[in-house]
Tab-separated table of C-alpha atoms in Angstrom:
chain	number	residue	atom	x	y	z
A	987	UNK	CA	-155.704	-162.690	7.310
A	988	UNK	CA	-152.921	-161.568	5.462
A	989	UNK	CA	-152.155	-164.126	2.428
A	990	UNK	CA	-148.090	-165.362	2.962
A	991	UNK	CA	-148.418	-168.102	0.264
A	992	UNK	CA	-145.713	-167.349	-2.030
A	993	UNK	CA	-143.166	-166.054	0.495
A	994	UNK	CA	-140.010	-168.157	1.023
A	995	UNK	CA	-138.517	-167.841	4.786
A	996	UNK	CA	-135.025	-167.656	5.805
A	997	UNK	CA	-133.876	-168.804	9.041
A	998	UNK	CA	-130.156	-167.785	10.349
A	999	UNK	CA	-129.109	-170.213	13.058
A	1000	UNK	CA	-131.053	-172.902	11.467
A	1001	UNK	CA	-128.873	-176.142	11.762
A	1002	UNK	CA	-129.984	-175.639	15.570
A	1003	UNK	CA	-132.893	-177.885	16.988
A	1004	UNK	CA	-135.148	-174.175	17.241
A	1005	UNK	CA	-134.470	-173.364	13.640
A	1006	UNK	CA	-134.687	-176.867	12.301
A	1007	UNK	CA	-137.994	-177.376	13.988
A	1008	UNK	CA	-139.835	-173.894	12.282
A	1009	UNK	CA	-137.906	-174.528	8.880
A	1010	UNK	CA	-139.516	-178.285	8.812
A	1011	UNK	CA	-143.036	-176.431	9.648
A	1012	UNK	CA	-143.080	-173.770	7.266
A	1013	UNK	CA	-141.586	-176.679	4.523
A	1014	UNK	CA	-144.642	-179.145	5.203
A	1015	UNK	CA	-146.583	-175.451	5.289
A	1016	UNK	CA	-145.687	-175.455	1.408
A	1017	UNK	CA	-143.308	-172.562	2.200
A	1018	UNK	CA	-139.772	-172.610	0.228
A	1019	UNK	CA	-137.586	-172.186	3.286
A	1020	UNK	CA	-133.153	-171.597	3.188
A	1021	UNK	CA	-131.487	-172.665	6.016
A	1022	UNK	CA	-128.522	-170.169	6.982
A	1023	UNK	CA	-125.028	-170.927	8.631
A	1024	UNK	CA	-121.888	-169.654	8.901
A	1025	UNK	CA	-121.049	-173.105	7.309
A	1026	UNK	CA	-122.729	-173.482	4.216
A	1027	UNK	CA	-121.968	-177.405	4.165
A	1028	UNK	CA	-123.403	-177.971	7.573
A	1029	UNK	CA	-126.091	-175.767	6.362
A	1030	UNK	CA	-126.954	-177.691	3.208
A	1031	UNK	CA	-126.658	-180.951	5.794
A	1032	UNK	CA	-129.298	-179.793	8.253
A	1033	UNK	CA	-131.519	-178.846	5.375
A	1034	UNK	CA	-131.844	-181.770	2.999
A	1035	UNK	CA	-133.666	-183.776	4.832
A	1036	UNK	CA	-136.133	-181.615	5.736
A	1037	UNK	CA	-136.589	-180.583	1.955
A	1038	UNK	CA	-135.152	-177.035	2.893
A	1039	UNK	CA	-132.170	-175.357	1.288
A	1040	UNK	CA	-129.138	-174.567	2.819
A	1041	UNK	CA	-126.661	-172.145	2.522
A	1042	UNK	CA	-124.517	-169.080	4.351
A	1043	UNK	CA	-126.422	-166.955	6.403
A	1044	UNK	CA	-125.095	-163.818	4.159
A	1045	UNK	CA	-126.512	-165.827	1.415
A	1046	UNK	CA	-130.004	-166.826	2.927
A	1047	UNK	CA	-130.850	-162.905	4.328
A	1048	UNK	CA	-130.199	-161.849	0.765
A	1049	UNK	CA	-132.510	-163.844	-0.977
A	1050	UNK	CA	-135.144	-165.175	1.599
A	1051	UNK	CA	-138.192	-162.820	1.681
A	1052	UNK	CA	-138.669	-162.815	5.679
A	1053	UNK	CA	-136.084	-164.112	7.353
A	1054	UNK	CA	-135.782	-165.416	11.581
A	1055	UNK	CA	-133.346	-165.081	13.791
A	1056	UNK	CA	-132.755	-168.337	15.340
A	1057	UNK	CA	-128.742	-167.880	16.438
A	1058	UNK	CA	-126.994	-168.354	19.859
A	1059	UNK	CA	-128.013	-165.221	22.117
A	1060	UNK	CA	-123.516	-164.767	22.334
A	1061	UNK	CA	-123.583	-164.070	18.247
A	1062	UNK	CA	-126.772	-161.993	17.711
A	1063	UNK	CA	-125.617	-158.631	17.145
A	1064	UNK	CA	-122.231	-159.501	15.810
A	1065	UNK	CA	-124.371	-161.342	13.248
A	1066	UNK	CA	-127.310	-159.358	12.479
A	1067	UNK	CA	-124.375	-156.589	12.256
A	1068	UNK	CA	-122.711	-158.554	9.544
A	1069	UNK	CA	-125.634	-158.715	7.305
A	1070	UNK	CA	-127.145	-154.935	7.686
A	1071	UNK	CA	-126.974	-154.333	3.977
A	1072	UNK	CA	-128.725	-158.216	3.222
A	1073	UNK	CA	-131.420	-157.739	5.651
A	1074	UNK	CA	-132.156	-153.814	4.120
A	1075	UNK	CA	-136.312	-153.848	4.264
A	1076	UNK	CA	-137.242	-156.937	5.185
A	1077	UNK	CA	-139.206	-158.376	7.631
A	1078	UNK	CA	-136.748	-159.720	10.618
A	1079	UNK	CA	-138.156	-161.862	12.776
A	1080	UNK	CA	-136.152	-162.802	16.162
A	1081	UNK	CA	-136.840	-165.085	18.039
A	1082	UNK	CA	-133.692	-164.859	20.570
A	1083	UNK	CA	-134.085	-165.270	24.065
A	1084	UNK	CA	-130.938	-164.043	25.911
A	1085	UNK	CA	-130.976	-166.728	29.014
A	1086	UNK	CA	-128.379	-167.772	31.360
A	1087	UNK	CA	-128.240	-170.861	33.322
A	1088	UNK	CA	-126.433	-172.121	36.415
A	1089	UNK	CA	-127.606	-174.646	39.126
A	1090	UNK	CA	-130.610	-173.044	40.044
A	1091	UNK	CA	-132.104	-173.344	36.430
A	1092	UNK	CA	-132.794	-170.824	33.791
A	1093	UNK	CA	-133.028	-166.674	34.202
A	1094	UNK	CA	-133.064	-163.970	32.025
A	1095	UNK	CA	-130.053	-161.810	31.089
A	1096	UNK	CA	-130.034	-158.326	31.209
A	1097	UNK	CA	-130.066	-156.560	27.884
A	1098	UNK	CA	-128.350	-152.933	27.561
A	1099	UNK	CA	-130.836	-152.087	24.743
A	1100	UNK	CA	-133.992	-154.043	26.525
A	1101	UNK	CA	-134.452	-157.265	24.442
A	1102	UNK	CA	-133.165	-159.125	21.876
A	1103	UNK	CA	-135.403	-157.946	19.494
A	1104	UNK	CA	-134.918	-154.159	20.186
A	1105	UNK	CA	-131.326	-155.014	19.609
A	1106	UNK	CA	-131.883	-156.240	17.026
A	1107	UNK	CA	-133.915	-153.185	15.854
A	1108	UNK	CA	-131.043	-151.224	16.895
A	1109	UNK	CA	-128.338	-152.843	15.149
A	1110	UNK	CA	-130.669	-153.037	12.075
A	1111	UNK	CA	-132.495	-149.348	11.077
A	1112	UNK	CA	-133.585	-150.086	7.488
A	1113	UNK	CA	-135.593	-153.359	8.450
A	1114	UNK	CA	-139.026	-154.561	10.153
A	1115	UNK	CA	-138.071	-156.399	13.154
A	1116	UNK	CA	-140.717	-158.047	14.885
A	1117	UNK	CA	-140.479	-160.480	17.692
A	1118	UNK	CA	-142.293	-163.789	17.655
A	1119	UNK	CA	-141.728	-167.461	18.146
A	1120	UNK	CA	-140.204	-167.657	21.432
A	1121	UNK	CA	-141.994	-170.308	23.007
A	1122	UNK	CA	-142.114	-173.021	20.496
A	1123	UNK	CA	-141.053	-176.451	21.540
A	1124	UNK	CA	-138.155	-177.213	19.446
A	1125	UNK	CA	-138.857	-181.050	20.467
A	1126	UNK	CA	-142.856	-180.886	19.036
A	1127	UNK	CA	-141.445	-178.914	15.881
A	1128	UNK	CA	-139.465	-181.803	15.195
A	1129	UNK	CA	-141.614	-184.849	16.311
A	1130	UNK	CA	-143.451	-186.511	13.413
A	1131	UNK	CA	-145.886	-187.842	15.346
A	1132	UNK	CA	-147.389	-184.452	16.543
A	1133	UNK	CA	-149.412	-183.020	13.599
A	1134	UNK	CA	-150.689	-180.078	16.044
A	1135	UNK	CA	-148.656	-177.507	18.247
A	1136	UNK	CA	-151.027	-176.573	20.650
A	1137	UNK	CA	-149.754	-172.945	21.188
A	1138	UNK	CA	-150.124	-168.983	20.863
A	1139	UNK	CA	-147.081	-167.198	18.744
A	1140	UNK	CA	-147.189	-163.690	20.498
A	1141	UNK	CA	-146.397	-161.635	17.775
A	1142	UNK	CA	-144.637	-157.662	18.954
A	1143	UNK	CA	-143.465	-155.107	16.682
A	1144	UNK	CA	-144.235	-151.315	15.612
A	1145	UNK	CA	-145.120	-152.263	11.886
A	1146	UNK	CA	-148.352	-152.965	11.775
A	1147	UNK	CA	-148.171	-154.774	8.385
A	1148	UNK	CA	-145.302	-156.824	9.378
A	1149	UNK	CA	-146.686	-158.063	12.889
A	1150	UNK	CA	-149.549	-158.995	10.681
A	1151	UNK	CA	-147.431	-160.755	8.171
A	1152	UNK	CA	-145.890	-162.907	10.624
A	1153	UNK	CA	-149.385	-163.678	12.797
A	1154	UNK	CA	-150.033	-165.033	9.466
A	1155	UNK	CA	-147.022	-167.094	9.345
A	1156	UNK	CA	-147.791	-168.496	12.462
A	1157	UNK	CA	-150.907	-169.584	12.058
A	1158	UNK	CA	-149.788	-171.906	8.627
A	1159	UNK	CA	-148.121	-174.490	11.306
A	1160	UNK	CA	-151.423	-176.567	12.360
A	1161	UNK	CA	-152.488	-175.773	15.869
A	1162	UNK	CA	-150.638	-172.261	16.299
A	1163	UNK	CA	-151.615	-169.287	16.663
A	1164	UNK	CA	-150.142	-165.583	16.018
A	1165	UNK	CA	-151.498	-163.137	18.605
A	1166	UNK	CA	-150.469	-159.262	18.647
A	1167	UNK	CA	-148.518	-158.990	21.775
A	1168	UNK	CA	-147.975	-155.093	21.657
A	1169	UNK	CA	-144.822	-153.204	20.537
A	1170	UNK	CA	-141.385	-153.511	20.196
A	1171	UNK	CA	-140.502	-152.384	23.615
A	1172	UNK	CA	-142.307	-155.203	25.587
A	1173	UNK	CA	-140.792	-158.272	23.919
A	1174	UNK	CA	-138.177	-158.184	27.157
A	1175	UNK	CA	-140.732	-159.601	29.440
A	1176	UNK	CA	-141.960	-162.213	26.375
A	1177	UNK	CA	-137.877	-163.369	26.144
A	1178	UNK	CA	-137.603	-163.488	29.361
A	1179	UNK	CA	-140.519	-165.790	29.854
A	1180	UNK	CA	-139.176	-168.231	28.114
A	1181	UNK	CA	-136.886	-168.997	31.558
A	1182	UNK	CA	-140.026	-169.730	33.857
A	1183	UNK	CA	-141.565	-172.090	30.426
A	1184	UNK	CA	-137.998	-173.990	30.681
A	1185	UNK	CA	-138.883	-174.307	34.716
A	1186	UNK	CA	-142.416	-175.770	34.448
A	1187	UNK	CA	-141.260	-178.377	31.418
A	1188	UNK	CA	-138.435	-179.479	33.905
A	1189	UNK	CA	-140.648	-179.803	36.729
A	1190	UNK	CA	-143.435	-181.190	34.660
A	1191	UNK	CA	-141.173	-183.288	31.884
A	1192	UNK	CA	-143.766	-181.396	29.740
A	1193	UNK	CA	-143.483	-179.326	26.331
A	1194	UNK	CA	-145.260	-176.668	27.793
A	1195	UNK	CA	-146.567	-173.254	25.688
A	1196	UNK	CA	-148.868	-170.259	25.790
A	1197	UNK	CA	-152.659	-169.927	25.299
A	1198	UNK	CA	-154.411	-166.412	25.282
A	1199	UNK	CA	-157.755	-166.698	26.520
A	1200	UNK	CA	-161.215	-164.406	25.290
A	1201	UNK	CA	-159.008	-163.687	22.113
């Protein structure tokens, strides 16, 4: 497996519950990890006591080796659009899952260029975008009481070394898993399943995930 010891991880959006949860991970991983907002005090707030770093998200994609997407799906590209030049050749992880909800529950949104993360590929040329972490329970991420997340990462990208790198990330958080989940162009139907997780865990008052079988 590929070695991702000595990277540090950046995570835009991460004063949310999503981002909080993977930056605590990848922190008790042994992982230096910056935690990016557009308000570098609330940043700095959400990541001291998690023994992260805080700081703008222009700051953060500059100096973070692999850095996630963890915003609101309503400021993705204007974001990711912002900090083309910061996010030059790195890996890109995103994690967005562009959902709606009204009374009937949760449903995917229609995406003009497919997904998230092929807008996100779109909006960003000169980087490695790979999709991944989409159906991580914010809730266990953040429970200290749950030393194991019992889940699958699919992992979906057309950079072979970086879909790599990041199965590798996954798997430092005990219990998970980073599985290849193909390329780029099928992470709609990954995002989108995130809608029918949020369905069973409402039905089920569960923190349901994903498990691959014969892999």
């Amino acid at each position: 497996m590929t070695d991702v010891s000595g990277l540090s991880i950046g995570i835009l959006g991460g004063t949310g519950d999503q981002g909080k949860g993977l930056a605590r991970r990848f922190v008790l991983a042994g992982h230096t990890v910056l935690i990016g907002s557009r308000s570098a005090e609330r940043a700095q707030q959400a990541a001291e006591p998690i023994g992260a770093r805080g700081a703008g998200n222009a700051e953060v994609a500059a100096q973070a080796d692999v850095v996630i997407v963890a915003v609101p799906w309503d400021g993705h590209k204007e974001l990711l659009e912002s900090l083309r030049t910061e996010l030059s050749g790195k890996i890109v992880i995103d994690c967005v899952n562009p959902l709606g909800f009204d009374k009937q529950g949760a449903y995917a949104l229609p995406v003009e260029e497919g997904s998230a993360a092929q807008q996100a590929a779109a909006v960003l040329p000169d980087s490695r975008v790979v999709a991944a972490f989409h159906h991580v329970s914010a809730v266990l991420l953040l429970d200290e009481t749950v030393e194991k997340v019992d889940l699958d990462v699919l992992v979906l990208g057309d950079d072979r070394e970086a879909t790599d790198t990041v199965q590798a990330l996954a798997a430092v958080i005990p219990g998970v898993r980073g599985v290849y989940g193909g390329r780029l162009r099928n992470a709609h139907q990954v995002e989108a399943f995130t809608a029918n997780l949020i369905s069973i865990n409402r039905r089920y008052k569960a923190h349901a995930g994903l498990r691959v079988t014969d892999v």
